[in-house]
Amino acid sequence: MPHELEQLHDAALAEVAAAADEQTLEAARVRYLGRAGSISAWAERMKSLSKDEKPVVGKLLNEARTAVTAAIAAAAENLRAVKEARELANIDISLPGTASELGSLHPLTQMLDRSISIFRRMGFALAEGPDVETEWHCFDALNTAPDHPARNEQDTFYLPDGRLLRTHTSTVQIRTMEKAPPPIRVIAPGAAYRRDEVDATHSAQFHQIEGLYVDEKVSIGDLKGTLEFFLHELFGADTQVRFRPHYFPFTEPSFEIDVKSKALKGGEKWLEMCGCGMVHPAVFEQVNSARGDDAYDPEKWSGFAFGLGMDRLAMILFGIPDLRYFAANDLRFLRQFA
Amino acid sequence: MKFSVNWLGDFAELPPGVDDLAELLTLAGTEIENIEKRGANFDKVVVAQIKASAQHPNADRLSVCQVDDGSGQPRQIVCGAKNYKVGDKVPLALPGAVLVGDLKIKPSNLRGVESQGMLCSPSELGLSEDSDGLLILSPEAKIGEPIASLFPEDTILDVEITPNRGDLLSHFGLAREIAALIGAATPSSRMVTDVDQPARGRAGSITISAPNACPFYSARRIENIKVGPSPDWVRARLESVGLRSINNIVDITNFVMLEIGQPLHAFDADKLTGAINVRMAKVGEKFLALDGKTYSLGEQDLVIADDARAVGIAGVMGGEDTGVTDSTKTLLLESAFFDPASVRRTARRLNLPSDASYRFERRVDPGMVLAASNRTAELMREIAGANPAAEIATSGALPASPPDVSLRYELCNEVIGISLPKERIEKILQAFGLEKASGNSAESSWRIPSHRFDLQRDVDLIEEVVRVFGIENIPGRDRSRFTPESEADRGHDFESRLRARLAGRGLAEVRTSKLISRQAAEFENAIELRNPLNEDHAALRRSFDLSLLDVLARNVLGGAQRVAIFEVGRVFIPPEGREERHLGILLWGNSAPTAHWHSDNRILDYFDLKGVIESVIPSAFFKRVERPDLVLAVEIWRDDERIGFAGQIVSERTKTIGPTHPVLFAELNVDSVAQLGSGQIFREIEKFPPITRDIAMIVPENLSHEKILSTIVGANEPLLASVELFDVFGGKQEQNFGAGKKSMAYALTYRDKTRTLTNEEITVVHAKIRERLQRELGVELRE
């Protein structure tokens, strides 16, 4: 006949196995393993047992306590898992997810970053110059005649001290060449200003990326390859790119670039993207005179320069119909670009 | 400028289709902005003569006309125009005609009076935009003739001429360009100027007192003129390119200007007193111009004067007193060369742009100055029955032809990027009228025609080669290079990380204008522009606060519940406008954009702002200060440098915005922060478990966290790894702390890099810190 403790062991396991909820299980634990529990009571009774009985009962007691403790733990885990599964089975998974405060970068920032990364892949470094410029950096150095209309107060913002707000980022060409000898491979993102009344396509302040590449024997082919690559990267490989001769005082020959792509809004038409050209030798001569050396000898060095209008590019790429959205900063607009 | 394709065709053979012509010019640098079909090619529109006109019995504004349409049957038309008189010849649209805008003409009854057709304005026939009155035809027009024979079909090109190409501002000039581009023979200017050459003489009758501003002046007397309407062919040409016909004399000068590019002016010779003097105006000299306005001139303005007064602003506008009128009998015809810069200055200063100044500013062709006078005289003889003088008075000298330009063939090929044979290059240059003066196999020197003053150096000739060769025939090349990182690269990358982190914190980046309103400029004492465009863009921002408040106001108006924005960009510090790169942050409203079942929502406060700042500058610390614009103000410091400020804007400045949530704003100088953040170095990850113990205490309300923290850290316990404040609640809710008290609870984490800590040793250390807090700060520790 089994020992009384063995019977107790079996009874406890059966009771644990039968426990259907946490309260019943806890009651079983207290009954057997609690301070006054029946298995715990055997530890007291051990003291009064004979020397022969002690090892036998001790072993049984240990076995019972270990087994029942493990059974209770397993049963508890099982009950918890069942409860959890039941709870999860009932949740409404269609409830909205926790709201997160998504921030956003301004579309012009995104446009600039995208453009900069393309030029960086081609080996252009960044350069910068001030928004408030001297007339020399903005016009004289860029081969613009003293009576050129662009210098007029009707077109250019002046400060009381005679300096001006740069009308193009081409000033950074001059700033860069003043500081460093050739070769030069830079792009300069930045703001420029013109005295334009604000409307859907004009703004007093706009954003450009200027580019300057000066080296020995730079050709129109190099200019073309560089800007074709940029535009194809930006608008897709099947974009048509057209160079059209134009006039700028600081480049000769000068070109404007148009693109046409079905992927773009208004894609059945040529869209003007960029002004560019081969650096005019007179610009090198002006830089030399400012540097006081012959570092940019036009007989030895040649180069190309370009200016891309970021506002216009962003309007085309994102399908934004009105320039004024950029400066209004309506969160309903900005969030669309998050 | 607008060009008539028919007119161009008088001088050069054109490509077969207008689209081909447009493409040819566009790809050669002369962009066609618009193409418009013109001409009165309508069926059932004929020349009719108004025989009688009477007031409509039932309508004040209408008249009832009896017209002769050449059919022999009188015809009655109701008409709303007022600009005609009985006897005028006008276009008549007969029933069945279909006019511009698909206007179908039917017999109709207008307020009880029958109308068998319609008398037409120029706009109804698509001849010009003019819809003010009927198109009055010349007396020679044949009654009954189809109108299409008077106004043949034409195409009008709107052409953008770049400022360096003044030589293209005429039909002859553009035709010459087209011929060069397609390699056809250069049209001869004799086609328009092959008339009797007058003798040059009587120079004494003209004085040039300002030879720099007026190198050359010619005047020619034309007698016996009869002022009247122009013949239809002249009118048709002028009107087709957007000019209004005035009278035969004015029309002829305009016609010649559009034909060969030289602006001319006709004075009524009988109204001139004495001889012509081309001089600078006197200071304050008053001048009544043809536009009826009086201009006040200065000594930088060139005028044409007679003995009595100024009679014209040179190259800009003639005078009212000496203009041609219906009674003019004798003309003095001016054809001159004025200095482009001088004309530009005056036209701009007086805000008086004209077709003449536009051309003089871009430099007229010295080779055409006398030819234009001849051509005009000839047309006056032909059209106005005039009698031009046999001699022309001149003074000064026409500018010399541009200097020769030499070109190295190798340079040409280097710039283009492919190798062109020498012969090809030469053929292209010759097509533009350049003549080879000398040369060898490596280079050559070229004589530049008088109309191409823009060709000044080798690269200008190379451009001509490229324009004709076609840039589409030049293959693009990969010229990428290795380039080291620049200072600007590092600055840009820092800024990008800053932006990304702030966007990651849920803030939206904004970009506001660096030009701020005059009102804002006064508020922040910013640098004002000398010539602002308007009051909204009058100065350079020196701070972000007004711009960001403006964005806030607009978004609140748009219904935003939460505005969390930042901007990174340049500001301009007075007085010299030093440019600094700043970061502005503004927070307002709810912590969540919308109410949400699963998220708490509360109003953003100072600590949200501080958290954003700490996320981009972890080592920032904050000092409380007083500022008039902030109700709660702190300075932001890093090491020994003050890098910005933050706080809550006084409600005085925000009350108009809407709901009265706190407006939190911070502005930092990013340039001084830019050196941060790079150069992370690996630190070993802890291998042994930490022990964390809490301390809760009741402290006076004015005891700062900073003080408590420094007391804890000041214990210098080497095992203390970190201290986190995890709970603060104030006396208001918890009455049991007593007035002026708050409860603060900290979690202290202990750790050793080399071993597992025992509870016993931490109990000792922790007790020391508790004791220190009690001793140093007198706090009441809670269990």
PDB file of N, CA, C and O in Angstrom, chain A residues 218-257:
ATOM      1  N   VAL A 218      37.834  71.763 -70.779  1.00  0.00           N
ATOM      2  CA  VAL A 218      36.440  71.402 -70.511  1.00  0.00           C
ATOM      3  C   VAL A 218      35.608  71.813 -71.729  1.00  0.00           C
ATOM      4  O   VAL A 218      35.808  72.903 -72.281  1.00  0.00           O
ATOM      5  N   SER A 219      34.711  70.952 -72.158  1.00  0.00           N
ATOM      6  CA  SER A 219      33.974  71.216 -73.396  1.00  0.00           C
ATOM      7  C   SER A 219      32.470  71.258 -73.160  1.00  0.00           C
ATOM      8  O   SER A 219      31.971  70.866 -72.105  1.00  0.00           O
ATOM      9  N   ILE A 220      31.760  71.717 -74.191  1.00  0.00           N
ATOM     10  CA  ILE A 220      30.301  71.694 -74.174  1.00  0.00           C
ATOM     11  C   ILE A 220      29.803  70.258 -73.987  1.00  0.00           C
ATOM     12  O   ILE A 220      28.789  70.029 -73.331  1.00  0.00           O
ATOM     13  N   GLY A 221      30.542  69.302 -74.527  1.00  0.00           N
ATOM     14  CA  GLY A 221      30.176  67.894 -74.340  1.00  0.00           C
ATOM     15  C   GLY A 221      30.168  67.513 -72.867  1.00  0.00           C
ATOM     16  O   GLY A 221      29.305  66.762 -72.408  1.00  0.00           O
ATOM     17  N   ASP A 222      31.135  68.056 -72.101  1.00  0.00           N
ATOM     18  CA  ASP A 222      31.175  67.767 -70.666  1.00  0.00           C
ATOM     19  C   ASP A 222      29.979  68.387 -69.954  1.00  0.00           C
ATOM     20  O   ASP A 222      29.356  67.772 -69.086  1.00  0.00           O
ATOM     21  N   LEU A 223      29.680  69.635 -70.321  1.00  0.00           N
ATOM     22  CA  LEU A 223      28.509  70.323 -69.755  1.00  0.00           C
ATOM     23  C   LEU A 223      27.246  69.515 -70.029  1.00  0.00           C
ATOM     24  O   LEU A 223      26.421  69.269 -69.148  1.00  0.00           O
ATOM     25  N   LYS A 224      27.147  69.091 -71.297  1.00  0.00           N
ATOM     26  CA  LYS A 224      25.949  68.373 -71.711  1.00  0.00           C
ATOM     27  C   LYS A 224      25.830  67.040 -70.970  1.00  0.00           C
ATOM     28  O   LYS A 224      24.760  66.708 -70.451  1.00  0.00           O
ATOM     29  N   GLY A 225      26.920  66.304 -70.906  1.00  0.00           N
ATOM     30  CA  GLY A 225      26.890  65.008 -70.230  1.00  0.00           C
ATOM     31  C   GLY A 225      26.487  65.143 -68.774  1.00  0.00           C
ATOM     32  O   GLY A 225      25.676  64.374 -68.248  1.00  0.00           O
ATOM     33  N   THR A 226      27.045  66.156 -68.109  1.00  0.00           N
ATOM     34  CA  THR A 226      26.780  66.352 -66.679  1.00  0.00           C
ATOM     35  C   THR A 226      25.301  66.654 -66.430  1.00  0.00           C
ATOM     36  O   THR A 226      24.658  66.036 -65.580  1.00  0.00           O
ATOM     37  N   LEU A 227      24.763  67.603 -67.194  1.00  0.00           N
ATOM     38  CA  LEU A 227      23.382  68.006 -66.921  1.00  0.00           C
ATOM     39  C   LEU A 227      22.372  66.992 -67.460  1.00  0.00           C
ATOM     40  O   LEU A 227      21.305  66.820 -66.880  1.00  0.00           O
ATOM     41  N   GLU A 228      22.734  66.312 -68.527  1.00  0.00           N
ATOM     42  CA  GLU A 228      21.849  65.230 -68.991  1.00  0.00           C
ATOM     43  C   GLU A 228      21.745  64.136 -67.934  1.00  0.00           C
ATOM     44  O   GLU A 228      20.662  63.642 -67.633  1.00  0.00           O
ATOM     45  N   PHE A 229      22.898  63.795 -67.349  1.00  0.00           N
ATOM     46  CA  PHE A 229      22.880  62.768 -66.305  1.00  0.00           C
ATOM     47  C   PHE A 229      21.991  63.207 -65.146  1.00  0.00           C
ATOM     48  O   PHE A 229      21.150  62.458 -64.657  1.00  0.00           O
ATOM     49  N   PHE A 230      22.198  64.466 -64.730  1.00  0.00           N
ATOM     50  CA  PHE A 230      21.404  64.977 -63.600  1.00  0.00           C
ATOM     51  C   PHE A 230      19.908  64.874 -63.893  1.00  0.00           C
ATOM     52  O   PHE A 230      19.124  64.370 -63.087  1.00  0.00           O
ATOM     53  N   LEU A 231      19.505  65.361 -65.071  1.00  0.00           N
ATOM     54  CA  LEU A 231      18.074  65.416 -65.384  1.00  0.00           C
ATOM     55  C   LEU A 231      17.489  64.020 -65.567  1.00  0.00           C
ATOM     56  O   LEU A 231      16.345  63.768 -65.202  1.00  0.00           O
ATOM     57  N   HIS A 232      18.293  63.128 -66.114  1.00  0.00           N
ATOM     58  CA  HIS A 232      17.806  61.746 -66.246  1.00  0.00           C
ATOM     59  C   HIS A 232      17.659  61.081 -64.882  1.00  0.00           C
ATOM     60  O   HIS A 232      16.719  60.334 -64.626  1.00  0.00           O
ATOM     61  N   GLU A 233      18.598  61.343 -63.996  1.00  0.00           N
ATOM     62  CA  GLU A 233      18.490  60.790 -62.650  1.00  0.00           C
ATOM     63  C   GLU A 233      17.245  61.334 -61.949  1.00  0.00           C
ATOM     64  O   GLU A 233      16.539  60.625 -61.254  1.00  0.00           O
ATOM     65  N   LEU A 234      16.992  62.613 -62.141  1.00  0.00           N
ATOM     66  CA  LEU A 234      15.889  63.268 -61.434  1.00  0.00           C
ATOM     67  C   LEU A 234      14.524  62.877 -62.012  1.00  0.00           C
ATOM     68  O   LEU A 234      13.601  62.564 -61.285  1.00  0.00           O
ATOM     69  N   PHE A 235      14.426  62.909 -63.316  1.00  0.00           N
ATOM     70  CA  PHE A 235      13.110  62.743 -63.941  1.00  0.00           C
ATOM     71  C   PHE A 235      12.913  61.374 -64.575  1.00  0.00           C
ATOM     72  O   PHE A 235      11.837  61.074 -65.053  1.00  0.00           O
ATOM     73  N   GLY A 236      13.951  60.561 -64.616  1.00  0.00           N
ATOM     74  CA  GLY A 236      13.813  59.251 -65.221  1.00  0.00           C
ATOM     75  C   GLY A 236      14.568  59.167 -66.536  1.00  0.00           C
ATOM     76  O   GLY A 236      14.730  60.157 -67.256  1.00  0.00           O
ATOM     77  N   ALA A 237      15.020  57.947 -66.845  1.00  0.00           N
ATOM     78  CA  ALA A 237      15.926  57.760 -67.980  1.00  0.00           C
ATOM     79  C   ALA A 237      15.271  58.079 -69.316  1.00  0.00           C
ATOM     80  O   ALA A 237      15.945  58.409 -70.288  1.00  0.00           O
ATOM     81  N   ASP A 238      13.928  57.985 -69.391  1.00  0.00           N
ATOM     82  CA  ASP A 238      13.295  58.200 -70.689  1.00  0.00           C
ATOM     83  C   ASP A 238      12.892  59.667 -70.897  1.00  0.00           C
ATOM     84  O   ASP A 238      12.120  59.987 -71.796  1.00  0.00           O
ATOM     85  N   THR A 239      13.422  60.555 -70.040  1.00  0.00           N
ATOM     86  CA  THR A 239      13.136  61.983 -70.201  1.00  0.00           C
ATOM     87  C   THR A 239      13.943  62.551 -71.362  1.00  0.00           C
ATOM     88  O   THR A 239      15.130  62.280 -71.483  1.00  0.00           O
ATOM     89  N   GLN A 240      13.269  63.340 -72.217  1.00  0.00           N
ATOM     90  CA  GLN A 240      13.988  63.999 -73.305  1.00  0.00           C
ATOM     91  C   GLN A 240      14.606  65.294 -72.782  1.00  0.00           C
ATOM     92  O   GLN A 240      13.948  66.053 -72.068  1.00  0.00           O
ATOM     93  N   VAL A 241      15.845  65.543 -73.151  1.00  0.00           N
ATOM     94  CA  VAL A 241      16.546  66.739 -72.700  1.00  0.00           C
ATOM     95  C   VAL A 241      17.004  67.510 -73.937  1.00  0.00           C
ATOM     96  O   VAL A 241      17.579  66.926 -74.855  1.00  0.00           O
ATOM     97  N   ARG A 242      16.714  68.822 -73.942  1.00  0.00           N
ATOM     98  CA  ARG A 242      17.052  69.635 -75.113  1.00  0.00           C
ATOM     99  C   ARG A 242      17.862  70.847 -74.669  1.00  0.00           C
ATOM    100  O   ARG A 242      17.464  71.545 -73.742  1.00  0.00           O
ATOM    101  N   PHE A 243      18.962  71.096 -75.329  1.00  0.00           N
ATOM    102  CA  PHE A 243      19.764  72.294 -75.075  1.00  0.00           C
ATOM    103  C   PHE A 243      19.429  73.321 -76.144  1.00  0.00           C
ATOM    104  O   PHE A 243      19.385  72.992 -77.316  1.00  0.00           O
ATOM    105  N   ARG A 244      19.228  74.548 -75.703  1.00  0.00           N
ATOM    106  CA  ARG A 244      18.813  75.605 -76.607  1.00  0.00           C
ATOM    107  C   ARG A 244      19.750  76.788 -76.373  1.00  0.00           C
ATOM    108  O   ARG A 244      19.916  77.230 -75.253  1.00  0.00           O
ATOM    109  N   PRO A 245      20.404  77.303 -77.429  1.00  0.00           N
ATOM    110  CA  PRO A 245      21.301  78.442 -77.237  1.00  0.00           C
ATOM    111  C   PRO A 245      20.545  79.620 -76.611  1.00  0.00           C
ATOM    112  O   PRO A 245      19.375  79.847 -76.902  1.00  0.00           O
ATOM    113  N   HIS A 246      21.221  80.338 -75.737  1.00  0.00           N
ATOM    114  CA  HIS A 246      20.586  81.456 -75.058  1.00  0.00           C
ATOM    115  C   HIS A 246      21.648  82.517 -74.809  1.00  0.00           C
ATOM    116  O   HIS A 246      22.754  82.430 -75.355  1.00  0.00           O
ATOM    117  N   TYR A 247      21.322  83.521 -73.991  1.00  0.00           N
ATOM    118  CA  TYR A 247      22.308  84.549 -73.707  1.00  0.00           C
ATOM    119  C   TYR A 247      22.384  84.811 -72.212  1.00  0.00           C
ATOM    120  O   TYR A 247      21.366  85.074 -71.570  1.00  0.00           O
ATOM    121  N   PHE A 248      23.568  84.680 -71.633  1.00  0.00           N
ATOM    122  CA  PHE A 248      23.870  85.175 -70.299  1.00  0.00           C
ATOM    123  C   PHE A 248      25.207  85.890 -70.411  1.00  0.00           C
ATOM    124  O   PHE A 248      26.078  85.436 -71.159  1.00  0.00           O
ATOM    125  N   PRO A 249      25.384  86.985 -69.679  1.00  0.00           N
ATOM    126  CA  PRO A 249      26.648  87.721 -69.832  1.00  0.00           C
ATOM    127  C   PRO A 249      27.865  86.920 -69.387  1.00  0.00           C
ATOM    128  O   PRO A 249      28.962  87.131 -69.887  1.00  0.00           O
ATOM    129  N   PHE A 250      27.671  85.988 -68.443  1.00  0.00           N
ATOM    130  CA  PHE A 250      28.823  85.336 -67.820  1.00  0.00           C
ATOM    131  C   PHE A 250      29.146  83.966 -68.389  1.00  0.00           C
ATOM    132  O   PHE A 250      30.016  83.278 -67.886  1.00  0.00           O
ATOM    133  N   THR A 251      28.400  83.562 -69.419  1.00  0.00           N
ATOM    134  CA  THR A 251      28.772  82.329 -70.116  1.00  0.00           C
ATOM    135  C   THR A 251      28.732  82.578 -71.623  1.00  0.00           C
ATOM    136  O   THR A 251      27.969  83.401 -72.104  1.00  0.00           O
ATOM    137  N   GLU A 252      29.564  81.871 -72.342  1.00  0.00           N
ATOM    138  CA  GLU A 252      29.593  81.986 -73.802  1.00  0.00           C
ATOM    139  C   GLU A 252      30.268  80.747 -74.362  1.00  0.00           C
ATOM    140  O   GLU A 252      31.432  80.529 -74.055  1.00  0.00           O
ATOM    141  N   PRO A 253      29.639  79.916 -75.126  1.00  0.00           N
ATOM    142  CA  PRO A 253      28.206  79.947 -75.432  1.00  0.00           C
ATOM    143  C   PRO A 253      27.349  79.685 -74.196  1.00  0.00           C
ATOM    144  O   PRO A 253      27.809  79.082 -73.251  1.00  0.00           O
ATOM    145  N   SER A 254      26.094  80.152 -74.307  1.00  0.00           N
ATOM    146  CA  SER A 254      25.125  79.957 -73.228  1.00  0.00           C
ATOM    147  C   SER A 254      23.964  79.112 -73.748  1.00  0.00           C
ATOM    148  O   SER A 254      23.653  79.152 -74.933  1.00  0.00           O
ATOM    149  N   PHE A 255      23.347  78.388 -72.813  1.00  0.00           N
ATOM    150  CA  PHE A 255      22.218  77.548 -73.205  1.00  0.00           C
ATOM    151  C   PHE A 255      21.132  77.592 -72.139  1.00  0.00           C
ATOM    152  O   PHE A 255      21.408  77.844 -70.975  1.00  0.00           O
ATOM    153  N   GLU A 256      19.916  77.313 -72.591  1.00  0.00           N
ATOM    154  CA  GLU A 256      18.861  76.933 -71.662  1.00  0.00           C
ATOM    155  C   GLU A 256      18.534  75.476 -71.948  1.00  0.00           C
ATOM    156  O   GLU A 256      18.664  75.014 -73.075  1.00  0.00           O
ATOM    157  N   ILE A 257      18.107  74.790 -70.896  1.00  0.00           N
ATOM    158  CA  ILE A 257      17.796  73.373 -71.047  1.00  0.00           C
ATOM    159  C   ILE A 257      16.305  73.173 -70.830  1.00  0.00           C
ATOM    160  O   ILE A 257      15.741  73.692 -69.867  1.00  0.00           O
TER     161      ILE A 257
END
